[in-house]
Every structure is written in C-alpha cells, then in structure tokens.
C-alpha cells in the first residue's frame, strides 16, 4: 500500500506539472476511453449482476450494481462534464495586505493522495478518478468484491485515458485483489499514506472506516432529510417538491424520509399530497394527527423519525408551525439536506438560518442536493461531517491550500 | 464530559443568538476581566513557576509557563484584538446560480464545540476561549497540570467576562481536576462530544491525541522551517531575514532551523551571516561546504536536517541553486513555513509554487507565520495537516459552512 500511495503521489506531481490544460486533456481522454470500452465494461457487469442475482441479492443492491448502455453513457458524460469544469488548482481564494506591507495570498493546491473505498456502485470508480484528476490528486480506488470485474474494466479505461494524455497510469491505483488487508493498510498508514480517505457505501462500511482510520476521513452518514410544508406554502410547489424529494429516486441519500406539515394547512394540503404519493406506490406512516386527516395510513413509531428508509416509504407528522418543525429537525435531522416550503420570507429566513445541515433548500426539491446539480460536474459523495467539506464534494473540495506571503525584506524584530 | 460538551453546545447556541455584536461585547468584557484579575493570575503563576523550578524544569519549560505583567497585558490585548476582528459567522463566502434558476449560497457557521488540550502555556486558555467565542463555538479547555492554577484563574476571568456580557459561563468549560480520564473522554466521545479537538503542545501530546481520537483533530506538528538564500538575494535582506527567522524567538515553531544557501553566493554572504548569528549566541552546524567557508562550525549530521531545535542552533547547508534547495525542502520540510530570499522573480515564483508547506514567505521572515501577524487577532495554533485548515488558525478557521439553496418551486423530475 505504501508503494501504491507513493506511485499515486508521483502521478499527482505529474498532474500538477501538466497544468490545467493537461488535466483537462486527460479527463477528455478518460471519458473517450470509457466510451470505447463500453463492450468490455458492460459484459463484465452483466456477469456480475447475474452472479449477485443468483446469490439472492436484493433489488436495491442489484440496482446499484447494474450498468446498462444508458448508465454507462452517463458515467462517461460525467467524466466529460468534469473535464469542462473550472480547474480548482492554483486558484487564489483571497489576498490581503498588512500594515507592514507584506501581502498574503491563499492559494488552492491539490490535497495529495485520496483513498476511495466503495461498495457495489461501479460508477464511483470513474467519478472518483475524474474528480481526483481534476483537482490534481492521485487516487487509490478500492471497490467491493461483487463489482470488482466491472470496476477493473472501468479503471483499465481510466488508465488508458491517462496514458493517452501522456500522464502516468499510476496516478490511479487499485489493489490487485479483493483482500481486506488492503483496506486495513490504507486506513492505518499515516506517514506516506493517503492524505484523506472517503468511504462510499452503507453504514457498516462507514463505521468500519471511521473506527479504524488513522488518516483523516471525509464521510457521508445518513440522509434523514425532511420536507417542511408551512401554512404559507404554495400548494402546488408543496406537492411537487414533496413528490420529487421522496419519489424521484428512493434509494439515494438526498431523498426525503419525513414530511412535516404545518397544522394550519394540513387538512387542506395533506389529502392531496398523500393521494399523489400513494398513486406513485409510496407507503405512508403518519402520526396521530395526520392519520385523522388521511385515514388508513400506517402509524409512525418513534423509530420512524430517525430512519433512512432508502425506499418508497414516507413518515408524516403534523407540527405546530415553523418552530415546532425546527425542533423536530434539530432532534432527528442527520444534517444532510432539509427542505422548507413557504412563501413567507421571514419564515424562510428564520428556518434556513436556524437549521444546521449541509444543505438547506427553500422552495426546491431535496434532489438538488447533488454535486452535478450544484454545477460541480459530479461528486464523490455528500459529506455530513463538519470538517473540511460539507455537502456535495466536487473537485474544489478535494483541494487544500497554502499561503504565499510576499515581502520586501520585512522582519518582525 | 458529555455533560460538559452539552453545556458548551448550549453556550454556543446562546453565542449565536447574541449575534456579532453580542460576541464582540463578550470578548471586550473577557479582556477587561483578565486585566482586572491580573493580581490573582500572576500570584497563581508565580507559585507554579516556583514549584516547577524547584522540580528542576528546564529553561524552555519555565519560559512557556511564566507570565509577568507584560505578558499578561499581551494576553488581554490579544483578546481585545480578537474583539476587533470581523465576525466570521454568517459570512456568505460565495453565491452562484444554476441554469434552472436555483441560487446557491455558501455561508459560514460555527463549528460547534471545540476541545483544546494544551500543556504549560497558560495564555493558550485565553487565546483559545477568545477565538472560539468570536466564531460562535463552545470550548472545552484542558490545560497541563503544571499550569492548572494559572489556567484556572484565567478561565475564571473569561467566564466572568461572558457573564458580564449576559452570556452563559458554561460556554467555556474546563474539567474540575487534572485526571487524565478527561482527555480520554474528550477524545473518545463521538456522538454528542466535541466537533474538533486541537492539541497544543509537544510531540508526545500530539501523538497521543492523534492516536486516541475518534473525533477530528487539527494538529500542529513540527516546524522544521528553512530559509533559502538565493544567489540573487539582496545581501542585507538575506542577513536580516535569517537572523530574525532564527533568533527572534528560538522556542517557537515558526523559527528557522536550517539555512540553505546557494553555492553561488555562499562565499560572499555566509561569513557575515554566520558572524552575526554567533554574536547573538547561535550555535552553527554546517555541512562540509559551509565549514570550508566558515571554519570552526560544528559538523551537521543527517539527523540535523530533520531536527526542530527549538533552541539557538542553526544547521547550514550549501546547495546548488533553487532546484537543489527545493529537493532538500521536499525531503526535510515539516510543511510548516519556508522562506525564499531572492530578488529574482522567476526563482521566487518557481519556489513559492513548488514548495508544499502551509506558509511560504518570499523575502520576509518566518516569524510572520503567525495568526496575529496574519491579521487574525490571534491564533489557536498553526495547522500542519492538509484538511480543513492549514497554517495559522484564527476564528475564521474555526467555522464550518452550510449551503442555502434558494428556489421558486424547482424539482428535478
């Protein structure tokens, strides 16, 4: 692992020497190489999906594992989109001067080597490699064994793209086998190892990484996201936003899990919203007040308020206005994404200011909590910690900085 | 410890509710309270210095421990300076809009609760409390037992200042005794504990914290700082900067430990620089080439290039121009502060861009690598890691951020 990290670091140095244009050329070549390797990637994937299915993998797992031509085009398009992004390396973030005449500039530089540990989504390999290359970083990719065939083909294409652009293929590394020792080594090396490890996957993976890592970890925990519909909400916006937040894709972390609805509008709006959700196949679990308004819903237990369903299930609670909603959110939010639907500016300001989450939406679907939607070209995950980066993590979040101080001979004396 | 963190968190909420003006008032009251408590603080300190001396503590330790009226005025002035700083909370760092009309703002918010573990410098208690209050954070202060009497008096004054400004004294917490279990608890609580721990002290403390922490750590490791004097250096600037970087204060992390001098100017400049250093009482350890130019210096061993002396000792090496200097720095730098002295713009640009350190000075003393000198009013340390913050850590570096997304009903569909 130390040798892999050293090779990735050498690759990062080459990326830095290549400059923004060189990195852009590499990303374009990577996208093309992935398109060119479609056949091999899809064949490897079909085999692995078949194996997983025969082993009885569940629907959500198979969905994460499966690539088809459309999805693979999406992966290549994602890499191409990252090629079009502004290069974050060398950007001067601020500059100020001091009374003694020294001038201080804060400049973005690559983070170094990033380890990405992921599970069954093979597209993570391409997204992570592309974002790391854009930010001038070397990367160690360690995917789950169920997708290792697919991942291997994708990484092969990514490396071919780098070579095509005259850059070392060693910039992107992956262990030669599925031995778990590689993960242990990646997490425990602190001198000469990765500068940052990003786990992408379920809770057990993330807990394991957090517990065992000596290196800094940027992790994405649960997405228990709420939509609050205020008395002053526009009814159509409210319905559209609840439906999109919950049902656009149910297995993703930015999907809503709980609807909080102001008691002042619940009788008016909840029946229509509930009807539309049920039509789309969503199971509803309500508190007592909401079940009085919409009979026939399952009751929500205390546990429901803390559950990330990752499925077509929504818990519903009637609350006594914005302050009660804030209280519920403060207690149950996972700090990922929260949505406030209201036409009242004061309520919106109060809530966007009081809620402590990575992303707070006013009158927009939780589905916009996403690197692509933020204009980052893609994302390596959505960070729910408080250090370094929070929310969608794109190339700019995979940099660090240095200060350059410009003097004319100043001393402190 | 969980109760202390919860109380600090409640204090942070009160700080946030108080707004920038409330935080400024609190900081001014804290500065005044420290001045008012001078007698008690200095008396406690004199006793502890005496005890440490009688136990045979070394000079550097006693220097770190000792407060006199001047130093204590400096501590109060530091808190007052932080009161004058721009408040970092709520600052919108950037805002952009997307083709679908949503607008995204990145806003700075307090980090939460910060644990500061320090050793014998009692002033750290005041600096850390002030910076945390400026950034809207609660703080747990855990100082070394040798300074616990002094620290207790300082914290008492800080709390009195908070109360004077109508804020909860519980915002600033400190364990009731010197039991090491408090440190263990602070490092291991991850739910409901501190959001960040900052160790300030020697290597053993920092290693202990890094090894045992489940919470994120912002740490400051060695300062093996170099001054490179280029052939095109202005001779007077070179001499002044070397002297100030090495001898202004020798026990601090931003002091220089190694002088790299271009062989093209070594015969001209080294004798004068060496003479001036020796006059100030600095021991010089040179490589072979430099000892030919300045006979009588002790020889530098390989180990010297990696040593942070924290004392009046300087290692000297003659190098073959900027590229050789870069090579030495890449191998031996601790990533803290590096100084380049040259009048050649191309060399300066090449070196400030190639060196990977928190702070790179061009024609300025390494002593400017300091929160106060950066205009931060003070600092809680100088971070040498690559995540979250790097270099002097002021109030702005003790914040995190959230995104607020402004929509008009947008959904992804």
Tab-separated table of C-alpha atoms in Angstrom, chain A residues 154-303:
chain	number	residue	atom	x	y	z
A	154	UNK	CA	-13.528	0.913	-15.789
A	155	UNK	CA	-10.157	1.529	-14.128
A	156	UNK	CA	-8.415	-0.025	-17.135
A	157	UNK	CA	-10.182	2.516	-19.357
A	158	UNK	CA	-9.381	5.403	-16.996
A	159	UNK	CA	-5.687	4.450	-17.007
A	160	UNK	CA	-5.726	4.171	-20.803
A	161	UNK	CA	-7.097	7.716	-20.943
A	162	UNK	CA	-4.313	8.993	-18.697
A	163	UNK	CA	-1.662	7.304	-20.839
A	164	UNK	CA	-3.298	8.677	-23.994
A	165	UNK	CA	-2.836	12.159	-22.475
A	166	UNK	CA	0.806	11.477	-21.629
A	167	UNK	CA	0.249	11.081	-17.898
A	168	UNK	CA	1.322	8.196	-15.658
A	169	UNK	CA	-1.302	5.475	-15.355
A	170	UNK	CA	-0.074	5.013	-11.778
A	171	UNK	CA	-1.928	8.200	-10.819
A	172	UNK	CA	-4.955	5.941	-10.411
A	173	UNK	CA	-4.257	2.881	-8.280
A	174	UNK	CA	-6.279	-0.128	-7.273
A	175	UNK	CA	-5.210	-3.135	-5.191
A	176	UNK	CA	-4.520	-6.281	-7.221
A	177	UNK	CA	-7.050	-8.401	-5.334
A	178	UNK	CA	-10.060	-8.200	-3.034
A	179	UNK	CA	-8.120	-8.931	0.179
A	180	UNK	CA	-9.453	-6.829	3.048
A	181	UNK	CA	-5.883	-6.267	4.217
A	182	UNK	CA	-5.628	-3.541	1.576
A	183	UNK	CA	-8.323	-1.569	3.347
A	184	UNK	CA	-6.588	-2.044	6.683
A	185	UNK	CA	-3.311	-0.838	5.204
A	186	UNK	CA	-4.938	2.158	3.529
A	187	UNK	CA	-6.553	3.210	6.806
A	188	UNK	CA	-3.534	2.699	9.007
A	189	UNK	CA	-0.627	4.157	7.043
A	190	UNK	CA	-0.196	7.658	8.263
A	191	UNK	CA	3.267	8.520	7.104
A	192	UNK	CA	3.416	8.232	3.336
A	193	UNK	CA	-0.163	7.031	3.069
A	194	UNK	CA	-3.288	8.701	1.771
A	195	UNK	CA	-3.999	12.277	2.853
A	196	UNK	CA	-7.703	11.568	3.010
A	197	UNK	CA	-9.945	8.533	2.827
A	198	UNK	CA	-13.506	8.743	1.561
A	199	UNK	CA	-15.779	5.763	2.217
A	200	UNK	CA	-18.783	5.459	-0.070
A	201	UNK	CA	-21.348	2.895	0.881
A	202	UNK	CA	-23.567	1.660	3.655
A	203	UNK	CA	-23.333	2.313	7.367
A	204	UNK	CA	-21.216	-0.749	8.233
A	205	UNK	CA	-18.511	0.313	5.769
A	206	UNK	CA	-18.504	3.893	7.013
A	207	UNK	CA	-18.412	2.863	10.670
A	208	UNK	CA	-15.568	0.476	9.967
A	209	UNK	CA	-13.567	3.177	8.222
A	210	UNK	CA	-14.199	5.793	10.899
A	211	UNK	CA	-13.261	3.392	13.640
A	212	UNK	CA	-10.049	2.114	12.098
A	213	UNK	CA	-8.680	5.101	10.249
A	214	UNK	CA	-5.530	6.881	11.369
A	215	UNK	CA	-5.872	9.122	8.338
A	216	UNK	CA	-8.489	11.857	8.019
A	217	UNK	CA	-11.860	10.622	6.776
A	218	UNK	CA	-14.490	12.540	4.856
A	219	UNK	CA	-17.633	10.612	5.390
A	220	UNK	CA	-21.179	10.655	4.425
A	221	UNK	CA	-23.522	9.272	7.024
A	222	UNK	CA	-27.293	9.010	6.889
A	223	UNK	CA	-29.582	11.185	4.903
A	224	UNK	CA	-32.642	11.561	7.118
A	225	UNK	CA	-33.991	14.507	5.142
A	226	UNK	CA	-37.165	16.422	5.975
A	227	UNK	CA	-39.575	18.472	3.892
A	228	UNK	CA	-41.415	21.080	5.939
A	229	UNK	CA	-44.600	22.411	4.368
A	230	UNK	CA	-45.536	25.690	6.002
A	231	UNK	CA	-49.024	27.219	6.323
A	232	UNK	CA	-47.884	29.848	3.830
A	233	UNK	CA	-46.627	27.270	1.323
A	234	UNK	CA	-47.787	27.444	-2.271
A	235	UNK	CA	-49.917	24.267	-2.554
A	236	UNK	CA	-48.633	23.247	-5.981
A	237	UNK	CA	-44.988	23.822	-5.092
A	238	UNK	CA	-45.522	21.883	-1.855
A	239	UNK	CA	-46.978	18.848	-3.628
A	240	UNK	CA	-44.401	18.891	-6.413
A	241	UNK	CA	-41.488	19.258	-4.012
A	242	UNK	CA	-42.695	16.512	-1.651
A	243	UNK	CA	-43.211	14.122	-4.548
A	244	UNK	CA	-39.895	14.884	-6.179
A	245	UNK	CA	-37.987	14.792	-2.881
A	246	UNK	CA	-39.461	11.417	-1.933
A	247	UNK	CA	-40.194	9.554	-5.147
A	248	UNK	CA	-37.752	10.755	-7.829
A	249	UNK	CA	-35.281	8.112	-6.622
A	250	UNK	CA	-35.928	6.444	-3.301
A	251	UNK	CA	-32.581	4.700	-2.781
A	252	UNK	CA	-30.467	7.857	-2.645
A	253	UNK	CA	-29.294	9.784	0.383
A	254	UNK	CA	-30.883	13.077	-0.643
A	255	UNK	CA	-34.380	11.548	-0.804
A	256	UNK	CA	-36.839	12.808	1.823
A	257	UNK	CA	-37.799	10.441	4.620
A	258	UNK	CA	-40.148	12.638	6.646
A	259	UNK	CA	-42.813	15.181	5.764
A	260	UNK	CA	-43.502	17.786	8.432
A	261	UNK	CA	-46.672	19.684	7.709
A	262	UNK	CA	-47.931	22.767	9.485
A	263	UNK	CA	-51.211	22.011	11.275
A	264	UNK	CA	-52.614	25.260	9.854
A	265	UNK	CA	-52.589	23.796	6.327
A	266	UNK	CA	-52.531	20.046	6.978
A	267	UNK	CA	-56.259	19.475	6.426
A	268	UNK	CA	-56.126	21.415	3.182
A	269	UNK	CA	-52.931	20.039	1.679
A	270	UNK	CA	-52.184	16.649	3.178
A	271	UNK	CA	-55.007	14.668	1.495
A	272	UNK	CA	-53.876	15.718	-1.994
A	273	UNK	CA	-50.195	15.109	-1.248
A	274	UNK	CA	-50.918	11.718	0.324
A	275	UNK	CA	-53.085	10.685	-2.621
A	276	UNK	CA	-50.371	11.583	-5.119
A	277	UNK	CA	-47.729	9.709	-3.100
A	278	UNK	CA	-49.903	6.607	-2.836
A	279	UNK	CA	-50.509	6.693	-6.577
A	280	UNK	CA	-46.749	6.518	-7.050
A	281	UNK	CA	-46.587	3.499	-4.740
A	282	UNK	CA	-45.329	5.197	-1.587
A	283	UNK	CA	-46.156	3.721	1.801
A	284	UNK	CA	-47.210	6.399	4.274
A	285	UNK	CA	-46.621	6.246	8.027
A	286	UNK	CA	-48.342	9.013	9.943
A	287	UNK	CA	-48.524	10.386	13.442
A	288	UNK	CA	-51.915	10.522	15.108
A	289	UNK	CA	-52.837	13.963	13.809
A	290	UNK	CA	-52.039	13.120	10.222
A	291	UNK	CA	-53.914	9.821	10.399
A	292	UNK	CA	-57.001	11.754	11.430
A	293	UNK	CA	-56.697	13.764	8.234
A	294	UNK	CA	-55.741	10.838	5.998
A	295	UNK	CA	-57.268	7.669	7.421
A	296	UNK	CA	-55.754	4.336	6.560
A	297	UNK	CA	-52.081	5.299	6.864
A	298	UNK	CA	-49.845	3.080	8.974
A	299	UNK	CA	-48.881	4.584	12.307
A	300	UNK	CA	-45.386	6.046	12.605
A	301	UNK	CA	-43.346	4.930	15.602
A	302	UNK	CA	-40.652	6.973	17.341
A	303	UNK	CA	-38.124	4.937	15.407
